[in-house]
mmCIF file of N, CA and C in Angstrom:
data_model
loop_
_atom_site.group_PDB
_atom_site.id
_atom_site.type_symbol
_atom_site.label_atom_id
_atom_site.label_comp_id
_atom_site.label_asym_id
_atom_site.label_seq_id
_atom_site.Cartn_x
_atom_site.Cartn_y
_atom_site.Cartn_z
ATOM 1 N N MET A 10 37.768 -28.014 80.167
ATOM 2 C CA MET A 10 37.243 -29.362 80.304
ATOM 3 C C MET A 10 36.316 -29.818 79.170
ATOM 4 N N LEU A 11 35.672 -28.504 78.573
ATOM 5 C CA LEU A 11 34.756 -29.018 77.431
ATOM 6 C C LEU A 11 35.835 -29.345 76.146
ATOM 7 N N ALA A 12 36.668 -28.676 76.028
ATOM 8 C CA ALA A 12 37.788 -29.288 75.010
ATOM 9 C C ALA A 12 38.340 -30.414 75.127
ATOM 10 N N LEU A 13 38.533 -31.049 76.548
ATOM 11 C CA LEU A 13 38.956 -32.175 76.621
ATOM 12 C C LEU A 13 37.914 -33.256 76.312
ATOM 13 N N GLU A 14 36.543 -33.071 76.492
ATOM 14 C CA GLU A 14 35.594 -34.074 76.173
ATOM 15 C C GLU A 14 35.371 -34.004 74.772
ATOM 16 N N MET A 15 35.771 -33.003 73.880
ATOM 17 C CA MET A 15 35.164 -32.899 72.622
ATOM 18 C C MET A 15 36.564 -32.968 71.633
ATOM 19 N N PRO A 16 37.065 -34.263 71.349
ATOM 20 C CA PRO A 16 37.915 -34.219 70.341
ATOM 21 C C PRO A 16 38.020 -33.259 69.218
ATOM 22 N N GLY A 17 38.947 -32.708 68.721
ATOM 23 C CA GLY A 17 38.855 -31.901 67.760
ATOM 24 C C GLY A 17 38.723 -30.316 67.819
ATOM 25 N N SER A 18 38.298 -30.178 69.044
ATOM 26 C CA SER A 18 37.936 -28.715 69.375
ATOM 27 C C SER A 18 39.176 -27.931 69.655
ATOM 28 N N ILE A 19 38.866 -26.537 69.574
ATOM 29 C CA ILE A 19 40.080 -25.612 70.096
ATOM 30 C C ILE A 19 39.213 -24.777 71.178
ATOM 31 N N ALA A 20 40.244 -24.636 72.132
ATOM 32 C CA ALA A 20 39.809 -23.866 73.238
ATOM 33 C C ALA A 20 40.142 -22.131 72.767
ATOM 34 N N LEU A 21 39.200 -21.457 73.066
ATOM 35 C CA LEU A 21 39.406 -19.756 72.785
ATOM 36 C C LEU A 21 39.758 -19.347 74.168
ATOM 37 N N LEU A 22 41.194 -19.081 74.315
ATOM 38 C CA LEU A 22 41.662 -18.366 75.595
ATOM 39 C C LEU A 22 42.736 -17.424 75.267
ATOM 40 N N ASP A 23 42.464 -16.293 76.162
ATOM 41 C CA ASP A 23 43.551 -15.137 76.209
ATOM 42 C C ASP A 23 44.413 -15.202 77.324
ATOM 43 N N ASP A 24 43.829 -15.787 78.377
ATOM 44 C CA ASP A 24 44.626 -15.680 79.873
ATOM 45 C C ASP A 24 45.637 -16.516 79.602
ATOM 46 N N GLY A 25 46.818 -15.790 80.179
ATOM 47 C CA GLY A 25 48.132 -16.708 80.027
ATOM 48 C C GLY A 25 48.393 -18.069 80.889
ATOM 49 N N LEU A 26 47.820 -18.013 82.074
ATOM 50 C CA LEU A 26 47.571 -19.272 82.725
ATOM 51 C C LEU A 26 46.662 -20.327 82.058
ATOM 52 N N ALA A 27 45.740 -20.000 81.564
ATOM 53 C CA ALA A 27 44.550 -20.946 80.994
ATOM 54 C C ALA A 27 45.344 -21.376 79.649
ATOM 55 N N ARG A 28 45.973 -20.572 78.894
ATOM 56 C CA ARG A 28 46.790 -21.231 77.831
ATOM 57 C C ARG A 28 47.823 -22.126 78.117
ATOM 58 N N ARG A 29 48.425 -21.863 79.155
ATOM 59 C CA ARG A 29 49.536 -22.816 79.649
ATOM 60 C C ARG A 29 49.119 -24.132 80.187
ATOM 61 N N VAL A 30 47.855 -23.991 80.917
ATOM 62 C CA VAL A 30 47.420 -25.128 81.364
ATOM 63 C C VAL A 30 46.862 -26.189 80.020
ATOM 64 N N ALA A 31 46.001 -25.512 79.267
ATOM 65 C CA ALA A 31 45.477 -25.924 77.814
ATOM 66 C C ALA A 31 46.921 -26.695 77.014
ATOM 67 N N ILE A 32 48.002 -25.877 76.815
ATOM 68 C CA ILE A 32 49.090 -26.355 76.316
ATOM 69 C C ILE A 32 49.563 -27.804 76.739
ATOM 70 N N ALA A 33 49.660 -27.532 78.197
ATOM 71 C CA ALA A 33 50.249 -28.841 78.963
ATOM 72 C C ALA A 33 49.258 -30.179 78.631
ATOM 73 N N ARG A 34 47.935 -29.860 78.709
ATOM 74 C CA ARG A 34 47.145 -31.086 78.419
ATOM 75 C C ARG A 34 46.837 -31.286 76.971
ATOM 76 N N GLY A 35 47.640 -30.753 76.252
ATOM 77 C CA GLY A 35 47.394 -30.861 74.646
ATOM 78 C C GLY A 35 46.112 -30.379 73.942
ATOM 79 N N ILE A 36 45.716 -29.363 74.546
ATOM 80 C CA ILE A 36 44.466 -28.867 73.986
ATOM 81 C C ILE A 36 44.879 -27.852 72.896
ATOM 82 N N PRO A 37 44.262 -27.624 71.798
ATOM 83 C CA PRO A 37 44.665 -26.751 70.592
ATOM 84 C C PRO A 37 44.157 -25.536 71.199
ATOM 85 N N ILE A 38 44.763 -24.355 71.030
ATOM 86 C CA ILE A 38 44.356 -23.001 71.460
ATOM 87 C C ILE A 38 44.247 -22.121 70.383
ATOM 88 N N LYS A 39 43.337 -21.037 70.484
ATOM 89 C CA LYS A 39 43.174 -19.981 69.724
ATOM 90 C C LYS A 39 42.955 -18.727 70.701
ATOM 91 N N GLY A 40 43.362 -17.529 70.414
ATOM 92 C CA GLY A 40 42.807 -16.278 71.247
ATOM 93 C C GLY A 40 42.256 -15.334 70.291
ATOM 94 N N THR A 41 41.753 -14.376 71.014
ATOM 95 C CA THR A 41 40.997 -13.120 70.103
ATOM 96 C C THR A 41 41.530 -12.901 68.917
ATOM 97 N N LEU A 42 43.084 -12.346 68.782
ATOM 98 C CA LEU A 42 43.718 -12.023 67.725
ATOM 99 C C LEU A 42 43.772 -13.081 66.589
ATOM 100 N N GLY A 43 44.068 -14.343 67.092
ATOM 101 C CA GLY A 43 43.923 -15.343 65.896
ATOM 102 C C GLY A 43 42.551 -15.460 65.358
ATOM 103 N N LEU A 44 41.492 -15.252 66.032
ATOM 104 C CA LEU A 44 40.124 -15.372 65.676
ATOM 105 C C LEU A 44 39.803 -14.446 64.788
ATOM 106 N N LEU A 45 40.450 -13.117 65.055
ATOM 107 C CA LEU A 45 40.164 -11.863 64.319
ATOM 108 C C LEU A 45 40.831 -12.256 62.776
ATOM 109 N N LEU A 46 42.104 -12.825 62.790
ATOM 110 C CA LEU A 46 42.770 -12.932 61.672
ATOM 111 C C LEU A 46 41.871 -13.850 60.836
ATOM 112 N N ASP A 47 41.600 -15.126 61.268
ATOM 113 C CA ASP A 47 40.788 -16.040 60.779
ATOM 114 C C ASP A 47 39.393 -15.473 60.177
ATOM 115 N N ALA A 48 38.834 -14.753 60.906
ATOM 116 C CA ALA A 48 37.514 -14.035 60.348
ATOM 117 C C ALA A 48 37.957 -13.316 59.132
ATOM 118 N N LYS A 49 39.121 -12.632 59.055
ATOM 119 C CA LYS A 49 39.315 -11.839 57.997
ATOM 120 C C LYS A 49 39.721 -12.663 56.800
ATOM 121 N N ARG A 50 40.413 -13.826 57.082
ATOM 122 C CA ARG A 50 40.823 -14.604 55.887
ATOM 123 C C ARG A 50 39.705 -15.392 55.432
ATOM 124 N N ALA A 51 38.868 -15.785 56.324
ATOM 125 C CA ALA A 51 37.530 -16.235 55.572
ATOM 126 C C ALA A 51 36.470 -15.415 55.130
ATOM 127 N N GLY A 52 36.893 -14.036 55.087
ATOM 128 C CA GLY A 52 35.927 -13.038 54.564
ATOM 129 C C GLY A 52 34.704 -12.516 55.383
ATOM 130 N N HIS A 53 34.588 -12.877 56.770
ATOM 131 C CA HIS A 53 33.555 -12.371 57.531
ATOM 132 C C HIS A 53 33.680 -11.087 58.220
ATOM 133 N N ILE A 54 34.891 -10.510 57.817
ATOM 134 C CA ILE A 54 35.146 -9.133 58.172
ATOM 135 C C ILE A 54 36.153 -8.684 57.284
ATOM 136 N N PRO A 55 35.771 -7.494 56.889
ATOM 137 C CA PRO A 55 36.992 -6.663 55.545
ATOM 138 C C PRO A 55 38.216 -6.327 56.176
ATOM 139 N N VAL A 56 38.291 -5.864 57.361
ATOM 140 C CA VAL A 56 39.571 -5.234 58.049
ATOM 141 C C VAL A 56 39.526 -5.741 59.413
ATOM 142 N N VAL A 57 40.761 -5.976 60.055
ATOM 143 C CA VAL A 57 40.742 -6.091 61.710
ATOM 144 C C VAL A 57 41.083 -5.060 62.400
ATOM 145 N N LYS A 58 41.514 -3.829 61.652
ATOM 146 C CA LYS A 58 42.153 -2.767 62.562
ATOM 147 C C LYS A 58 41.013 -2.210 63.347
ATOM 148 N N PRO A 59 39.507 -1.890 62.903
ATOM 149 C CA PRO A 59 38.657 -1.341 63.710
ATOM 150 C C PRO A 59 38.370 -2.207 64.741
ATOM 151 N N SER A 60 38.256 -3.578 64.593
ATOM 152 C CA SER A 60 38.133 -4.626 65.906
ATOM 153 C C SER A 60 39.152 -4.411 66.732
ATOM 154 N N LEU A 61 40.262 -4.134 66.611
ATOM 155 C CA LEU A 61 41.268 -4.145 67.433
ATOM 156 C C LEU A 61 41.187 -2.529 68.211
ATOM 157 N N ASP A 62 40.977 -1.790 67.633
ATOM 158 C CA ASP A 62 40.723 -0.499 68.020
ATOM 159 C C ASP A 62 39.651 -0.470 68.948
ATOM 160 N N LYS A 63 38.358 -1.171 68.832
ATOM 161 C CA LYS A 63 37.150 -1.192 69.746
ATOM 162 C C LYS A 63 37.848 -1.953 71.027
ATOM 163 N N LEU A 64 38.396 -3.107 70.844
ATOM 164 C CA LEU A 64 38.947 -4.047 71.757
ATOM 165 C C LEU A 64 39.723 -3.232 72.834
ATOM 166 N N GLN A 65 40.569 -2.302 72.114
ATOM 167 C CA GLN A 65 41.418 -1.660 73.200
ATOM 168 C C GLN A 65 40.658 -0.436 73.787
ATOM 169 N N ASP A 66 39.522 -0.010 73.228
ATOM 170 C CA ASP A 66 38.756 1.105 73.925
ATOM 171 C C ASP A 66 37.883 0.044 74.935
ATOM 172 N N LEU A 67 37.722 -0.785 74.936
ATOM 173 C CA LEU A 67 36.980 -1.772 75.938
ATOM 174 C C LEU A 67 37.793 -2.168 76.920
ATOM 175 N N GLY A 68 39.231 -1.889 76.819
ATOM 176 C CA GLY A 68 40.284 -2.186 78.012
ATOM 177 C C GLY A 68 40.950 -3.747 77.834
ATOM 178 N N PHE A 69 40.864 -4.017 76.586
ATOM 179 C CA PHE A 69 41.580 -5.186 76.114
ATOM 180 C C PHE A 69 42.977 -4.696 76.054
ATOM 181 N N ARG A 70 43.953 -5.451 76.655
ATOM 182 C CA ARG A 70 45.426 -5.220 76.653
ATOM 183 C C ARG A 70 46.056 -5.815 75.461
ATOM 184 N N LEU A 71 46.740 -4.884 74.740
ATOM 185 C CA LEU A 71 47.463 -5.228 73.757
ATOM 186 C C LEU A 71 48.814 -4.488 73.399
ATOM 187 N N ALA A 72 49.953 -5.134 73.710
ATOM 188 C CA ALA A 72 51.145 -4.410 73.364
ATOM 189 C C ALA A 72 51.305 -3.901 72.016
ATOM 190 N N GLU A 73 51.878 -2.639 71.724
ATOM 191 C CA GLU A 73 52.068 -2.110 70.508
ATOM 192 C C GLU A 73 52.837 -3.142 69.367
ATOM 193 N N PRO A 74 53.808 -3.826 69.789
ATOM 194 C CA PRO A 74 54.433 -4.786 69.012
ATOM 195 C C PRO A 74 53.332 -5.851 68.394
ATOM 196 N N THR A 75 52.574 -6.389 69.617
ATOM 197 C CA THR A 75 51.870 -7.456 69.040
ATOM 198 C C THR A 75 50.543 -6.989 67.998
ATOM 199 N N ARG A 76 50.222 -5.766 68.407
ATOM 200 C CA ARG A 76 49.031 -5.104 67.562
ATOM 201 C C ARG A 76 49.916 -4.776 66.091
ATOM 202 N N ALA A 77 51.015 -4.323 65.823
ATOM 203 C CA ALA A 77 51.564 -4.260 64.804
ATOM 204 C C ALA A 77 51.966 -5.295 63.916
ATOM 205 N N ALA A 78 52.388 -6.558 64.560
ATOM 206 C CA ALA A 78 52.280 -7.800 64.112
ATOM 207 C C ALA A 78 51.045 -8.336 63.617
ATOM 208 N N VAL A 79 50.028 -8.189 64.262
ATOM 209 C CA VAL A 79 48.561 -8.478 63.726
ATOM 210 C C VAL A 79 48.096 -7.803 62.516
ATOM 211 N N LEU A 80 48.524 -6.397 62.467
ATOM 212 C CA LEU A 80 48.143 -5.651 61.326
ATOM 213 C C LEU A 80 48.808 -6.051 60.063
ATOM 214 N N LYS A 81 50.193 -6.719 60.453
ATOM 215 C CA LYS A 81 50.956 -6.827 59.318
ATOM 216 C C LYS A 81 50.429 -8.303 58.626
ATOM 217 N N LEU A 82 50.102 -9.289 59.671
ATOM 218 C CA LEU A 82 49.620 -10.532 59.003
ATOM 219 C C LEU A 82 48.246 -10.213 58.519
ATOM 220 N N ALA A 83 47.533 -9.316 58.826
ATOM 221 C CA ALA A 83 46.365 -8.840 58.144
ATOM 222 C C ALA A 83 46.427 -8.230 56.991
ATOM 223 N N GLY A 84 47.862 -7.711 56.589
ATOM 224 C CA GLY A 84 47.866 -7.046 55.480
ATOM 225 C C GLY A 84 47.260 -5.520 55.374
ATOM 226 N N GLU A 85 47.399 -4.805 56.792
ATOM 227 C CA GLU A 85 47.113 -3.684 57.175
ATOM 228 C C GLU A 85 48.140 -2.955 57.559
ATOM 229 N N SER A 86 49.149 -3.398 57.632
ATOM 230 C CA SER A 86 50.379 -2.349 58.305
ATOM 231 C C SER A 86 50.668 -1.203 57.087
ATOM 232 N N SER A 87 50.837 -0.015 57.659
ATOM 233 C CA SER A 87 51.396 0.946 56.772
ATOM 234 C C SER A 87 52.908 1.042 56.483
#
């Protein structure tokens, strides 16, 4: 609702249902992985991999192909 009330905002969502609802309502979205990539591009963090490792240690579900794609986008794939 906050994103609807604040034009130009982006909703930070990882839940599949929440993403579908936001998209259906025309709300721009970004997830945790996109936020990490943005942080690296902006120079706020030097690398993404340690953050991915920590998220997974904390129970964040991340499919291996998705992890590989994020690391590739971050320029950290081997």
